[in-house]
mmCIF file of C-alpha atoms and ligand atoms in Angstrom:
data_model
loop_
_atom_site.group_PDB
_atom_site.id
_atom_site.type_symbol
_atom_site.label_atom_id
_atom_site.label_comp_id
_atom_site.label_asym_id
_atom_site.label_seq_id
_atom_site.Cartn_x
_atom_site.Cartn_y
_atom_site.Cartn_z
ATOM 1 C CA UNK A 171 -10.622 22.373 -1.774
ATOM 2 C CA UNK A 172 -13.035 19.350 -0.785
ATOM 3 C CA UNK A 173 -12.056 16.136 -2.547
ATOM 4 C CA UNK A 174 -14.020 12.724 -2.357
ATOM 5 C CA UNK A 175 -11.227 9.771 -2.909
ATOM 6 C CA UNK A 176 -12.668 6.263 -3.701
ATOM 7 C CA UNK A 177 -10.911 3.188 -3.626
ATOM 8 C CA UNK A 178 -11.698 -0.032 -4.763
ATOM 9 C CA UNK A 179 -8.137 -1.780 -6.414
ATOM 10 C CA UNK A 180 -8.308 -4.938 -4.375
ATOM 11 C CA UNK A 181 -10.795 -6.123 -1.491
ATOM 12 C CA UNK A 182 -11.308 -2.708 0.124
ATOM 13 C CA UNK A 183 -14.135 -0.739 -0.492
ATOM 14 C CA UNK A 184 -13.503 2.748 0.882
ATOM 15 C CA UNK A 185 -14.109 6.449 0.383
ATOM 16 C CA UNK A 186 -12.798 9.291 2.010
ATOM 17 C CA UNK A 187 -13.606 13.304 1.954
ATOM 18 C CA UNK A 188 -10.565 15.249 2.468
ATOM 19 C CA UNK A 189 -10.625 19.305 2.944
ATOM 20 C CA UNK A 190 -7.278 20.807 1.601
ATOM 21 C CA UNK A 191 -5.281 18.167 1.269
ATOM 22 C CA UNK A 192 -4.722 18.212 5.437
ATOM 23 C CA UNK A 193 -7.872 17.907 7.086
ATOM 24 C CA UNK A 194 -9.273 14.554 7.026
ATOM 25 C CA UNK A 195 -13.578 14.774 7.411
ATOM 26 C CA UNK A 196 -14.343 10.978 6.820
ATOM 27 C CA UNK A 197 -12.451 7.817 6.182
ATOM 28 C CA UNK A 198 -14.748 4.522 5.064
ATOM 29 C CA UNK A 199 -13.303 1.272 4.711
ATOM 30 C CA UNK A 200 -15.629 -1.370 3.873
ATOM 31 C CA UNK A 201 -13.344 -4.681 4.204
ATOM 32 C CA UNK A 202 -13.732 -7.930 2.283
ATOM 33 C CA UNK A 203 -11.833 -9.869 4.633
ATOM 34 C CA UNK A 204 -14.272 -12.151 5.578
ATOM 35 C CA UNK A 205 -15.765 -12.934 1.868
ATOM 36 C CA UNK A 206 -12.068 -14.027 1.184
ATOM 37 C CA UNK A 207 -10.925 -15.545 4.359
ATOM 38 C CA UNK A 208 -12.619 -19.222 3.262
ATOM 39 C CA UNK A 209 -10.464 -19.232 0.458
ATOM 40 C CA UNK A 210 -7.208 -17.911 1.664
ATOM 41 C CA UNK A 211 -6.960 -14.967 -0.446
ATOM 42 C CA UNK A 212 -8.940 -13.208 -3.009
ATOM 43 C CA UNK A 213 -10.932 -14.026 -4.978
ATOM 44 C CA UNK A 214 -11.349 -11.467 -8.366
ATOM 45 C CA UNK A 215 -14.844 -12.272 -9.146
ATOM 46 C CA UNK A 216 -15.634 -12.219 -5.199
ATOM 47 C CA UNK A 217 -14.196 -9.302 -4.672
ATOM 48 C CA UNK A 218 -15.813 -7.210 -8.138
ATOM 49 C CA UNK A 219 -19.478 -8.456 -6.883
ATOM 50 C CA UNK A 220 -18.805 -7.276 -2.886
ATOM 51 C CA UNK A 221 -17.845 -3.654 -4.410
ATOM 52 C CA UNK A 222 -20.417 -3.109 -6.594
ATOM 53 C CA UNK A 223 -22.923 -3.907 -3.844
ATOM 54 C CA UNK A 224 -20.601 -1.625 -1.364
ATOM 55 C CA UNK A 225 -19.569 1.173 -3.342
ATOM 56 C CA UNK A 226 -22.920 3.237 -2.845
ATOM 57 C CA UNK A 227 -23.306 2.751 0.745
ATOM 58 C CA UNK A 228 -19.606 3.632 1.391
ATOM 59 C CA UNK A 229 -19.411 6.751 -0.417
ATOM 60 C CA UNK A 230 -22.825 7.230 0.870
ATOM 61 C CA UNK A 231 -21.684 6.943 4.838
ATOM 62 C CA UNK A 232 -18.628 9.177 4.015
ATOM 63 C CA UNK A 233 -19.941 11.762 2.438
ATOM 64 C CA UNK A 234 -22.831 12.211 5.768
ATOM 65 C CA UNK A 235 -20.258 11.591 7.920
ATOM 66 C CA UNK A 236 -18.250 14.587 6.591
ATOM 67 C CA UNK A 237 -20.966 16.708 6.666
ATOM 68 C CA UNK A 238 -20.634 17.610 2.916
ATOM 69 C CA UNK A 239 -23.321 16.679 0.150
ATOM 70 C CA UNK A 240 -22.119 16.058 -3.658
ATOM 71 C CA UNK A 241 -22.595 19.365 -4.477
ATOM 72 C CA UNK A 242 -19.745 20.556 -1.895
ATOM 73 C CA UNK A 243 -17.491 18.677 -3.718
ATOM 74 C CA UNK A 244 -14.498 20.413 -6.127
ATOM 75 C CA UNK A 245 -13.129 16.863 -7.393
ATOM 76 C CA UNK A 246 -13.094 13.483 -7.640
ATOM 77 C CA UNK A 247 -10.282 11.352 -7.375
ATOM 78 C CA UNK A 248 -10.073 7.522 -7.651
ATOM 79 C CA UNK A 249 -7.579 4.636 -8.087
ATOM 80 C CA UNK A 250 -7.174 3.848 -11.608
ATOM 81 C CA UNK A 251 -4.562 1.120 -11.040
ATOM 82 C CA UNK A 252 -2.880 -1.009 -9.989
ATOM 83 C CA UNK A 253 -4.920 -3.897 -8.836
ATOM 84 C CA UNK A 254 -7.452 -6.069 -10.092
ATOM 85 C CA UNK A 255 -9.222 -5.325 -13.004
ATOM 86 C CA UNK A 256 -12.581 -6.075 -12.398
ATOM 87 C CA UNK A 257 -12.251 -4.222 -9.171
ATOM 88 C CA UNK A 258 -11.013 -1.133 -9.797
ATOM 89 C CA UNK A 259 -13.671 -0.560 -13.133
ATOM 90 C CA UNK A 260 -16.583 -0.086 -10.041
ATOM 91 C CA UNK A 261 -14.677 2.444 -8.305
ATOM 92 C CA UNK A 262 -13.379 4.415 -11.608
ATOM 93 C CA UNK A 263 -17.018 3.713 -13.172
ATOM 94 C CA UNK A 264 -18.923 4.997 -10.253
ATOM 95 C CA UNK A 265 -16.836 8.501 -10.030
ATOM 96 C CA UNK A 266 -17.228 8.884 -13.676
ATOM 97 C CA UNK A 267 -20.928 8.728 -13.424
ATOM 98 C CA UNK A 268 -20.799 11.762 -10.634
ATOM 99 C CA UNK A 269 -18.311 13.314 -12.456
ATOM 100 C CA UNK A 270 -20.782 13.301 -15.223
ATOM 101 C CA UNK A 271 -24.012 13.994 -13.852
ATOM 102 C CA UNK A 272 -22.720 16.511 -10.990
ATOM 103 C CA UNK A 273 -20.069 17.892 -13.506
ATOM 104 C CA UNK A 274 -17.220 17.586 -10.746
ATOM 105 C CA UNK A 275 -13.819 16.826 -12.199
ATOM 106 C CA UNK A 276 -12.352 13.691 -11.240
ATOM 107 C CA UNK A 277 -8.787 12.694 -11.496
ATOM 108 C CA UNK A 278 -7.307 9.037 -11.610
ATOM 109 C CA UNK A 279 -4.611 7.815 -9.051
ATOM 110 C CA UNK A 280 -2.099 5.227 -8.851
ATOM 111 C CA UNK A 281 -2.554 3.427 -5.733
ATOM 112 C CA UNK A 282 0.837 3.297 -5.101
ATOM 113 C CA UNK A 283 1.869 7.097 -5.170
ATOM 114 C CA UNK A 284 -1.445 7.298 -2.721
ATOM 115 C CA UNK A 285 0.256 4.683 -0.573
ATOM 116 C CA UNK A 286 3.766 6.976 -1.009
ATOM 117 C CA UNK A 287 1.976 9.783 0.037
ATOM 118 C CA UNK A 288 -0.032 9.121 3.206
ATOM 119 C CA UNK A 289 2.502 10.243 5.852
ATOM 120 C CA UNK A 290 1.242 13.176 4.505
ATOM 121 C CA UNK A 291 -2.139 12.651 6.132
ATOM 122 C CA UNK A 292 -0.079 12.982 9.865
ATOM 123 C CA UNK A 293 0.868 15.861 11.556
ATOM 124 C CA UNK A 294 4.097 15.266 11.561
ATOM 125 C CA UNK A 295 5.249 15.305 8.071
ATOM 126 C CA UNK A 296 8.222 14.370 5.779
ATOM 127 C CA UNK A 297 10.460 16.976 4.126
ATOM 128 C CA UNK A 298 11.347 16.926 0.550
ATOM 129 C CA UNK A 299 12.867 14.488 -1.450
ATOM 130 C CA UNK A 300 12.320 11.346 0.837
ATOM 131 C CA UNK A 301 12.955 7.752 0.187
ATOM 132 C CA UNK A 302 9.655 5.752 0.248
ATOM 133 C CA UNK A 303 9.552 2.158 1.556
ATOM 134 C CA UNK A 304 5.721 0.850 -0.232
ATOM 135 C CA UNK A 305 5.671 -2.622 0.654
ATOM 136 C CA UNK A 306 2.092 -4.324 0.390
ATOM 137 C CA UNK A 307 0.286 -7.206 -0.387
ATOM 138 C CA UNK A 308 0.946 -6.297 -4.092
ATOM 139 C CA UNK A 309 3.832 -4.107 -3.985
ATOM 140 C CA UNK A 310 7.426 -4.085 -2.159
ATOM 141 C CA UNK A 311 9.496 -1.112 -4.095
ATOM 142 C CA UNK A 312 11.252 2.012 -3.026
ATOM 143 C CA UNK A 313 11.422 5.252 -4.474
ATOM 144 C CA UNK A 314 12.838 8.734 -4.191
ATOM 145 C CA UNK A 315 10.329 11.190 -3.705
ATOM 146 C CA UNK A 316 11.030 14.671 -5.069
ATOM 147 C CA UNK A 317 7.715 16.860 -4.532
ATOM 148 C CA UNK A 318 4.401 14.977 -4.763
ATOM 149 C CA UNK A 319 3.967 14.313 -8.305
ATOM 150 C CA UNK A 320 7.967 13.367 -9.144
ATOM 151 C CA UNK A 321 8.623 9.990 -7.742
ATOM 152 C CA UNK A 322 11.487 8.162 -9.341
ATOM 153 C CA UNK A 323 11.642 4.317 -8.573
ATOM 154 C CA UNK A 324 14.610 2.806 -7.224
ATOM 155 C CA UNK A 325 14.287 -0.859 -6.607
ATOM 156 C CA UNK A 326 11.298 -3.258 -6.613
ATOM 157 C CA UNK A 327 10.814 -6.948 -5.879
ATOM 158 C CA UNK A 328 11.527 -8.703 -8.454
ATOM 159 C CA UNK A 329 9.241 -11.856 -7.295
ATOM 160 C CA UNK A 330 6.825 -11.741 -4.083
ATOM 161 C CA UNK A 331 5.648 -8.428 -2.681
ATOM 162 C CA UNK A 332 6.309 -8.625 1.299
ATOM 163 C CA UNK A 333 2.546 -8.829 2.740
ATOM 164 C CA UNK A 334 2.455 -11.947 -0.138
ATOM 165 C CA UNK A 335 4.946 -13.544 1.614
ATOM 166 C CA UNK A 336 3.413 -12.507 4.997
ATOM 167 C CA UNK A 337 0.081 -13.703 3.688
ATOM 168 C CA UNK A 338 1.572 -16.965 1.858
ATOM 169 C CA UNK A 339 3.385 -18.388 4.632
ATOM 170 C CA UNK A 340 0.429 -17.604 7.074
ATOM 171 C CA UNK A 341 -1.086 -20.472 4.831
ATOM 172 C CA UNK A 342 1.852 -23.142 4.889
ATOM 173 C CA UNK A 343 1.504 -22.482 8.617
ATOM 174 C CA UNK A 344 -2.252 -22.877 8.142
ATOM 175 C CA UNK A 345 -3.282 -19.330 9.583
ATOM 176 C CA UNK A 346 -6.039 -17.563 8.898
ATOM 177 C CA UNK A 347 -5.974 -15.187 6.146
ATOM 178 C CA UNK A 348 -4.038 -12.469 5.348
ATOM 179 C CA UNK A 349 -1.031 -14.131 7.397
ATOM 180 C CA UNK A 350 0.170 -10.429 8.166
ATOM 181 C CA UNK A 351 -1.423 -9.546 11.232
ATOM 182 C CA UNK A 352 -1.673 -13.001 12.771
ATOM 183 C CA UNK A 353 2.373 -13.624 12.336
ATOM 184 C CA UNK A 354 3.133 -10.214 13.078
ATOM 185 C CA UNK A 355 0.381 -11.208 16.561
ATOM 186 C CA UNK A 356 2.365 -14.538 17.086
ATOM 187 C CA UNK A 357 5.834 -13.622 16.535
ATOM 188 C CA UNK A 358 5.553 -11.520 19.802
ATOM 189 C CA UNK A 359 5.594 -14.741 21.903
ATOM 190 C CA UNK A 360 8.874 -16.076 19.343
ATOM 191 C CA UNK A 361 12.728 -15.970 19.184
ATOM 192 C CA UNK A 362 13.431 -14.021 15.894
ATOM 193 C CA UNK A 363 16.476 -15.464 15.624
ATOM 194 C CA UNK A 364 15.635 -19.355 16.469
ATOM 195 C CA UNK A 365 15.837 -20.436 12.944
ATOM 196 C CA UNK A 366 18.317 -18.759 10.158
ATOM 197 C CA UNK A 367 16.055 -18.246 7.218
ATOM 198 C CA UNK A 368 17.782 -16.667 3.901
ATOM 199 C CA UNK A 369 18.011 -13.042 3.357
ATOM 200 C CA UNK A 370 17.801 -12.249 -0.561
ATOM 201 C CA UNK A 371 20.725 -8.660 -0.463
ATOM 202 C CA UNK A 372 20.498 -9.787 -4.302
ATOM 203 C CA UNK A 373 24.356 -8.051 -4.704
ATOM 204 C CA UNK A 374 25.630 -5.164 -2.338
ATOM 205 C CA UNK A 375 24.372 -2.192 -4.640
ATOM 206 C CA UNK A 376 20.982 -3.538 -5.973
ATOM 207 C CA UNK A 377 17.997 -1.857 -3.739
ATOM 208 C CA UNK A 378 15.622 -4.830 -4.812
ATOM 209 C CA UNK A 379 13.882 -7.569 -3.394
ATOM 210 C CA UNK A 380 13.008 -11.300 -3.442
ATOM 211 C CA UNK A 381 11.145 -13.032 -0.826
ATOM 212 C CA UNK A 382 10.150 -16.360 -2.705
ATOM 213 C CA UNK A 383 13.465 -18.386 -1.640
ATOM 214 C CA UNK A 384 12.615 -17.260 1.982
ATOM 215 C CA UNK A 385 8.856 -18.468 1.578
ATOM 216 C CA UNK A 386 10.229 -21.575 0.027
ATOM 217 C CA UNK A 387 12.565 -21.942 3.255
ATOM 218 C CA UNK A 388 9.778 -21.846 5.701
ATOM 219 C CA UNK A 389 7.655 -24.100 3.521
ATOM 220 C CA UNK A 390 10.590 -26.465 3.588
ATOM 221 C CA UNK A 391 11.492 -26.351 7.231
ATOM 222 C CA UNK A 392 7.670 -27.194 8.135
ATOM 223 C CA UNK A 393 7.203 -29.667 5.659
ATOM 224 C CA UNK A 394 10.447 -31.421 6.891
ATOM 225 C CA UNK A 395 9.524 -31.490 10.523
ATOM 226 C CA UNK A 396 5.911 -32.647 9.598
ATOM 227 C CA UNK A 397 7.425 -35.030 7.374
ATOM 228 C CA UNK A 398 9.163 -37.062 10.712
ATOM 229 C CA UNK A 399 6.863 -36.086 12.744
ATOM 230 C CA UNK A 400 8.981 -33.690 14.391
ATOM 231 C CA UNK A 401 6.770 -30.802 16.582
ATOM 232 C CA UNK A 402 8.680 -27.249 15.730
ATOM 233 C CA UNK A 403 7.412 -23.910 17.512
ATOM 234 C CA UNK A 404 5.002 -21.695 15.150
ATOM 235 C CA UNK A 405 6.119 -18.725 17.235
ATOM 236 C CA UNK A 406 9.386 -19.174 16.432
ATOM 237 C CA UNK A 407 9.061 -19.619 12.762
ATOM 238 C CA UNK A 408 6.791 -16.284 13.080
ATOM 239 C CA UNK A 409 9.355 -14.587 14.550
ATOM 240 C CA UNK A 410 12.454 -16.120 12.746
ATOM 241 C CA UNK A 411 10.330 -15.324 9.092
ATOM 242 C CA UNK A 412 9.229 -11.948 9.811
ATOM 243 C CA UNK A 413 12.677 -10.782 11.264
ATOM 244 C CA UNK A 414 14.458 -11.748 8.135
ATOM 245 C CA UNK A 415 11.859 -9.465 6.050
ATOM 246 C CA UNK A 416 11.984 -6.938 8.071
ATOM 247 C CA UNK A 417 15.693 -6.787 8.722
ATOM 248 C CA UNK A 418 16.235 -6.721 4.427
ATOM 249 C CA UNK A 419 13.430 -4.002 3.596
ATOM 250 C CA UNK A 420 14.854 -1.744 6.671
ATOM 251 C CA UNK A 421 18.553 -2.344 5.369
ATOM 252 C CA UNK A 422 17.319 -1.773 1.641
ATOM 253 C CA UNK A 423 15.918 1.524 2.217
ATOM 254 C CA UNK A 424 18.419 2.537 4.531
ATOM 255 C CA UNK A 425 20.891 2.085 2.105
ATOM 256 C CA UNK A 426 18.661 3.713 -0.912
ATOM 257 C CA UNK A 427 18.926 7.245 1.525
ATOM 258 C CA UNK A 428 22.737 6.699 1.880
ATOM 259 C CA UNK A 429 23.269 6.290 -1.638
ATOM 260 C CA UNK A 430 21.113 9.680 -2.461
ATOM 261 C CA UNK A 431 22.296 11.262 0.431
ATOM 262 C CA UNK A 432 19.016 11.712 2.172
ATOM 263 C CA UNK A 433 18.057 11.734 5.620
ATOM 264 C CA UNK A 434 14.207 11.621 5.496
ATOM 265 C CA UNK A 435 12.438 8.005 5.022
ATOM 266 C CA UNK A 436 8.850 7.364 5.003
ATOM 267 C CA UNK A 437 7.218 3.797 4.906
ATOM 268 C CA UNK A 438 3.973 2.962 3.649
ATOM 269 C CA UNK A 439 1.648 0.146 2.429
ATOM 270 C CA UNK A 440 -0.179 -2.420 4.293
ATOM 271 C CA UNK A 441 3.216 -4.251 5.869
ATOM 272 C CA UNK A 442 3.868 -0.907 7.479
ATOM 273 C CA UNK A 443 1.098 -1.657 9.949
ATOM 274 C CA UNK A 444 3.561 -4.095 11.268
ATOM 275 C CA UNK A 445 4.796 -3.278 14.854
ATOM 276 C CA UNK A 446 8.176 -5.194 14.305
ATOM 277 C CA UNK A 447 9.264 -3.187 10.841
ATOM 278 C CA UNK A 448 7.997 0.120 12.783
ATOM 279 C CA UNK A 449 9.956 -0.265 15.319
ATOM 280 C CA UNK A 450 13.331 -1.535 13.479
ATOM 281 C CA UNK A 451 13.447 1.108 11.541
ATOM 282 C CA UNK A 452 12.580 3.577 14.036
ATOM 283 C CA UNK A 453 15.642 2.423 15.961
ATOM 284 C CA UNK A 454 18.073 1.767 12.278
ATOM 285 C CA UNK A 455 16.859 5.549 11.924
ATOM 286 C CA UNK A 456 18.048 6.870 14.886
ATOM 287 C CA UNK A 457 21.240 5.170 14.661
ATOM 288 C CA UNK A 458 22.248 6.158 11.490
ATOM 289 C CA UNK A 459 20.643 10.101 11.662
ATOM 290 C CA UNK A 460 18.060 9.408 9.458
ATOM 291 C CA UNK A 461 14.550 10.678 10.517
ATOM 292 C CA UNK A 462 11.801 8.234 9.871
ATOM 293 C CA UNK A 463 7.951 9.078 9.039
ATOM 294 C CA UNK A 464 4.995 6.816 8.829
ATOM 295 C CA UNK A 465 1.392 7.102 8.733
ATOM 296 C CA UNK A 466 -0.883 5.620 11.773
ATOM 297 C CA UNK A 467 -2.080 2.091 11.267
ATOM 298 C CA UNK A 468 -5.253 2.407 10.128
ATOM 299 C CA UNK A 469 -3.732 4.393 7.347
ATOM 300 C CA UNK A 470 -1.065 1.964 6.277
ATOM 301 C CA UNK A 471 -3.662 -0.665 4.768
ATOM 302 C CA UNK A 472 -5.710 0.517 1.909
ATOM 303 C CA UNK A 473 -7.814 3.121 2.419
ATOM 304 C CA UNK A 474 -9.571 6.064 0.195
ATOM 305 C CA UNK A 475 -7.899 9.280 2.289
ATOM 306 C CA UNK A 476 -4.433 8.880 0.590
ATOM 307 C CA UNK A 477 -6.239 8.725 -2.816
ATOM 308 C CA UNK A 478 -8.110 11.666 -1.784
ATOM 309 C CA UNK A 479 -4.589 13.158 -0.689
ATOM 310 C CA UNK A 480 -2.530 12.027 -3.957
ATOM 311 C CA UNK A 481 -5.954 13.397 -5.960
ATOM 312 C CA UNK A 482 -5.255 16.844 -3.786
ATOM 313 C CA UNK A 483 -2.093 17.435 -5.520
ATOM 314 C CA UNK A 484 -2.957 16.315 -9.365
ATOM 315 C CA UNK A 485 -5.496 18.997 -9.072
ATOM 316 C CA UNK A 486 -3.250 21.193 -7.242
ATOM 317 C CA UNK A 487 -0.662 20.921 -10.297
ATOM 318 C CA UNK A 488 -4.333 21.440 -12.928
ATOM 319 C CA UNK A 489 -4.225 17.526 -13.635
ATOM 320 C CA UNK A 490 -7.648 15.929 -14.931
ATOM 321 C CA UNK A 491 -8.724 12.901 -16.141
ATOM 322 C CA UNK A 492 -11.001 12.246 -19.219
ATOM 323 C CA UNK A 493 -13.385 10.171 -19.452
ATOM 324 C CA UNK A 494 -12.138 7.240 -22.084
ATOM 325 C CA UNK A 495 -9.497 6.316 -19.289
ATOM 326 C CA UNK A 496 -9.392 2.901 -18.574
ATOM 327 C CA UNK A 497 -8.373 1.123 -15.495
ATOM 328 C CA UNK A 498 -4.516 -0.589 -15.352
ATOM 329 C CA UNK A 499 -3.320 -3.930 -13.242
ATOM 330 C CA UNK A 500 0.192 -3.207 -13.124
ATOM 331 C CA UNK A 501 1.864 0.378 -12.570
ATOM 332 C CA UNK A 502 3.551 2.250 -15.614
ATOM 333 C CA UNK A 503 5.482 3.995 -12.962
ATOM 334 C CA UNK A 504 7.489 0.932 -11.464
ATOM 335 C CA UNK A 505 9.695 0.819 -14.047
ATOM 336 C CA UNK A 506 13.126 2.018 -13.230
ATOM 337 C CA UNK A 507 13.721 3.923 -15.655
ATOM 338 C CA UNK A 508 10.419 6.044 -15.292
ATOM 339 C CA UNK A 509 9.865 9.444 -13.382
ATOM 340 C CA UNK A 510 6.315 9.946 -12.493
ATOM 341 C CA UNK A 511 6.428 13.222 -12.918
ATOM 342 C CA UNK A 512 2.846 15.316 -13.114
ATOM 343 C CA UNK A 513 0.897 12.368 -13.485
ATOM 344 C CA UNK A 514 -1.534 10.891 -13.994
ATOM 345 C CA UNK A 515 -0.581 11.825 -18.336
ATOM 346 C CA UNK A 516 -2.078 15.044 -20.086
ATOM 347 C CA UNK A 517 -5.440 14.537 -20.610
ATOM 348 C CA UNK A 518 -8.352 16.840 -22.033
ATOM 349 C CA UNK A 519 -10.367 18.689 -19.061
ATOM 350 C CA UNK A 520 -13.584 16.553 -18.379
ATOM 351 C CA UNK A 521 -15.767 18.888 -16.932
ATOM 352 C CA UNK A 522 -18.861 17.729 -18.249
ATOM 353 C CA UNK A 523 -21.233 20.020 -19.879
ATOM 354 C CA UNK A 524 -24.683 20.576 -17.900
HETATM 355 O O1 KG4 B 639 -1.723 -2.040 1.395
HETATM 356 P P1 KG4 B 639 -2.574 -3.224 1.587
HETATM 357 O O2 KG4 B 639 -3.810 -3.070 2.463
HETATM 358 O O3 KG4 B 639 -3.089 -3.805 0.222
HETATM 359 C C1 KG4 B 639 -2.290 -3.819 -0.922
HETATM 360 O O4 KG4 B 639 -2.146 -2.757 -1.557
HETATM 361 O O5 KG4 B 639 -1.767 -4.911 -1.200
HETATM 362 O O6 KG4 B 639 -1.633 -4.397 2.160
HETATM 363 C C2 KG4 B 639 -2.163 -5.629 2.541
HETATM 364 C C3 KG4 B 639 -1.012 -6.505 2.967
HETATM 365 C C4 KG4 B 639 -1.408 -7.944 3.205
HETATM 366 O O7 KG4 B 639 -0.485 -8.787 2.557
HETATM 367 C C5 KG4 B 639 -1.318 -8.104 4.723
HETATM 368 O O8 KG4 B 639 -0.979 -9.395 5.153
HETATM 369 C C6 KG4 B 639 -0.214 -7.125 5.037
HETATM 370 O O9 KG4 B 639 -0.450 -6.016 4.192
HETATM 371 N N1 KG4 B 639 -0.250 -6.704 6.447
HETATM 372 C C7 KG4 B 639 0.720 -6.981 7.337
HETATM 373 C C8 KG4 B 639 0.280 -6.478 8.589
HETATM 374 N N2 KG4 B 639 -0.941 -5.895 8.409
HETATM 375 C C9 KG4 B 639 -1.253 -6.045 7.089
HETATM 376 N N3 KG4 B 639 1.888 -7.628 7.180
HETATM 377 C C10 KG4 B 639 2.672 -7.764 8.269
HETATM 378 N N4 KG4 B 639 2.329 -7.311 9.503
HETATM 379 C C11 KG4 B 639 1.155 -6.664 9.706
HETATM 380 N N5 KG4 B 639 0.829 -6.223 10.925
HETATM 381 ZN ZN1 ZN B 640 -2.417 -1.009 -1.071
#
């Protein structure tokens, strides 16, 4: 089964042709990075323009560089949500116009079960039921993963999503945007545990998160040494800030496989590309027995293979999507009481007539 996944939820532009939910043919990312950077984060209306002048050329140059035409294709799938608005409409828009004309049948995805997903896209894959670390720029939750379409949320952040935090203190420290990869860069050269920033456990049973008192803590402690004048070590705070994330989302979903008594963990999302949180929790894992699966870097940030990959198995379980569906900002499947189970919902085929 070929599928072409297109993504397009914040400021990545990127398509991806997948063949049998394995064997990856292309993977285009067109990033905004630089359209953003000025501002110091993104910028809806930007980022909307810079997609609709992408989107062709992307799925273009994956498509040749898979060797497949349109017509190869047995489905579409595409993030649907969440993310911004105006974003994800080109994306969704642009595979329900092949849908239509090519009469392919396209499925939506959440972007989050596509980020919950990509270990799948390695060789070395997770077992069933996992517990899924996602934490992003939009998104810090876990969940227990049954099969591919049953995911039942655990615990989510219940202010600021990690890479925010990443990305928010990268601008008190006045770092160039997204703060991720240049703290994760700088807190090599830092002593993780030179300053004592707050760690948010938020009670002994609860599996979720808060990172805005610890981005108010480094915002303090910089103000207060600018304040008298007082130099302080921007290494240091890298290191001290990025341990205490790190040390709270490995404990977290640590303790989310104890309670369920699992032993597989996968971690996803764009913070996953950080070498730090890779390697705690490769070491936690081996500690405590539990074995530990993540995709490669390039596949942590956003890409279009895992929505190719979490479009794989919607078909595989006969799931389509018709064409009055709209696109959503926020994900009806963080909830905790909600079991995504067969999603995206029952909808009428849409293979269009000729
Ligand atoms: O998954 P992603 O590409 O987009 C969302 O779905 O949000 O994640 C982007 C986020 C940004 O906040 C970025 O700063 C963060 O992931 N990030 C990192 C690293 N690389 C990207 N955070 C910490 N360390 C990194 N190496
Ligand atoms: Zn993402």
């Amino acid at each position: 089964m070929l599928i072409l996944g297109i993504e397009s939820s914040c400021d990545e532009t990127a398509a991806a042709v997948l063949r049998d939910g394995n064997i990856l043919l292309s993977n285009v990312i067109n990033s905004q990075v630089a359209v953003h950077s000025p501002y110091g984060g993104v910028v809806p209306e930007l980022a909307s323009r810079k997609h609709l002048e992408n989107i062709y050329p992307v799925v273009e140059a994956a498509l040749k560089q898979a060797g497949v035409s349109l017509d190869d294709l047995d489905g579409l799938a595409v993030t649907q949500g969440p993310g911004l608005v105006g974003s994800l409409l080109i994306g969704l828009s642009f595979a329900k116009a092949i849908s239509a004309v090519k009469s392919i049948p396209y499925v939506g995805v959440d972007h989050i079960v596509g980020h919950l997903l990509s270990p799948f896209l390695e060789k070395k894959q997770p077992e069933f039921p996992y517990i899924a670390l996602v934490a992003s720029g939009g998104h810090s939750s876990i969940f227990l993963v049954q099969d591919h379409t049953t995911i039942q949320p655990l615990g989510r952040t219940r202010d600021d999503a990690a890479g925010e935090a990443f990305d928010k203190v990268g601008k008190i420290l006045g770092l160039e945007y997204p703060g991720g990869p240049v703290i994760s860069r700088l807190a090599e050269q830092g002593n993780p545990a030179a300053i004592p920033f707050p760690r948010a456990w938020l009670g002994a049973d609860s599996l979720d998160f808060s990172f805005s008192g610890l981005k108010t803590s480094v915002a303090n402690y910089v103000h207060q040494h600018q304040q008298k004048n007082e130099p302080f070590n921007i290494p240091d705070v890298c290191a001290s800030f990025q341990e205490a994330v790190v040390e709270v989302l490995c404990e977290k979903t640590l303790k989310a496989a104890q309670m369920h008594g699992i032993s597989t963990v996968a971690l996803a999302g764009g913070v996953a590309a950080n070498s730090r949180l890779r390697a705690a929790l490769r070491n936690l894992g081996a500690q405590r027995n539990i074995r530990i699966f993540m995709p490669s870097l390039e596949l942590c940030t956003d890409n279009a293979a895992m929505i190719a990959l979490a479009g794989y198995y919607h078909f595989a379980g006969k799931a389509t999507t018709s064409f009055d569906t709209d696109a959503y900002s926020r994900s009806p499947f963080l909830h905790p009481d909600s079991v995504l189970a067969k999603s995206p919902p029952p909808s009428p085929a849409v293979r269009a007539q000729p």
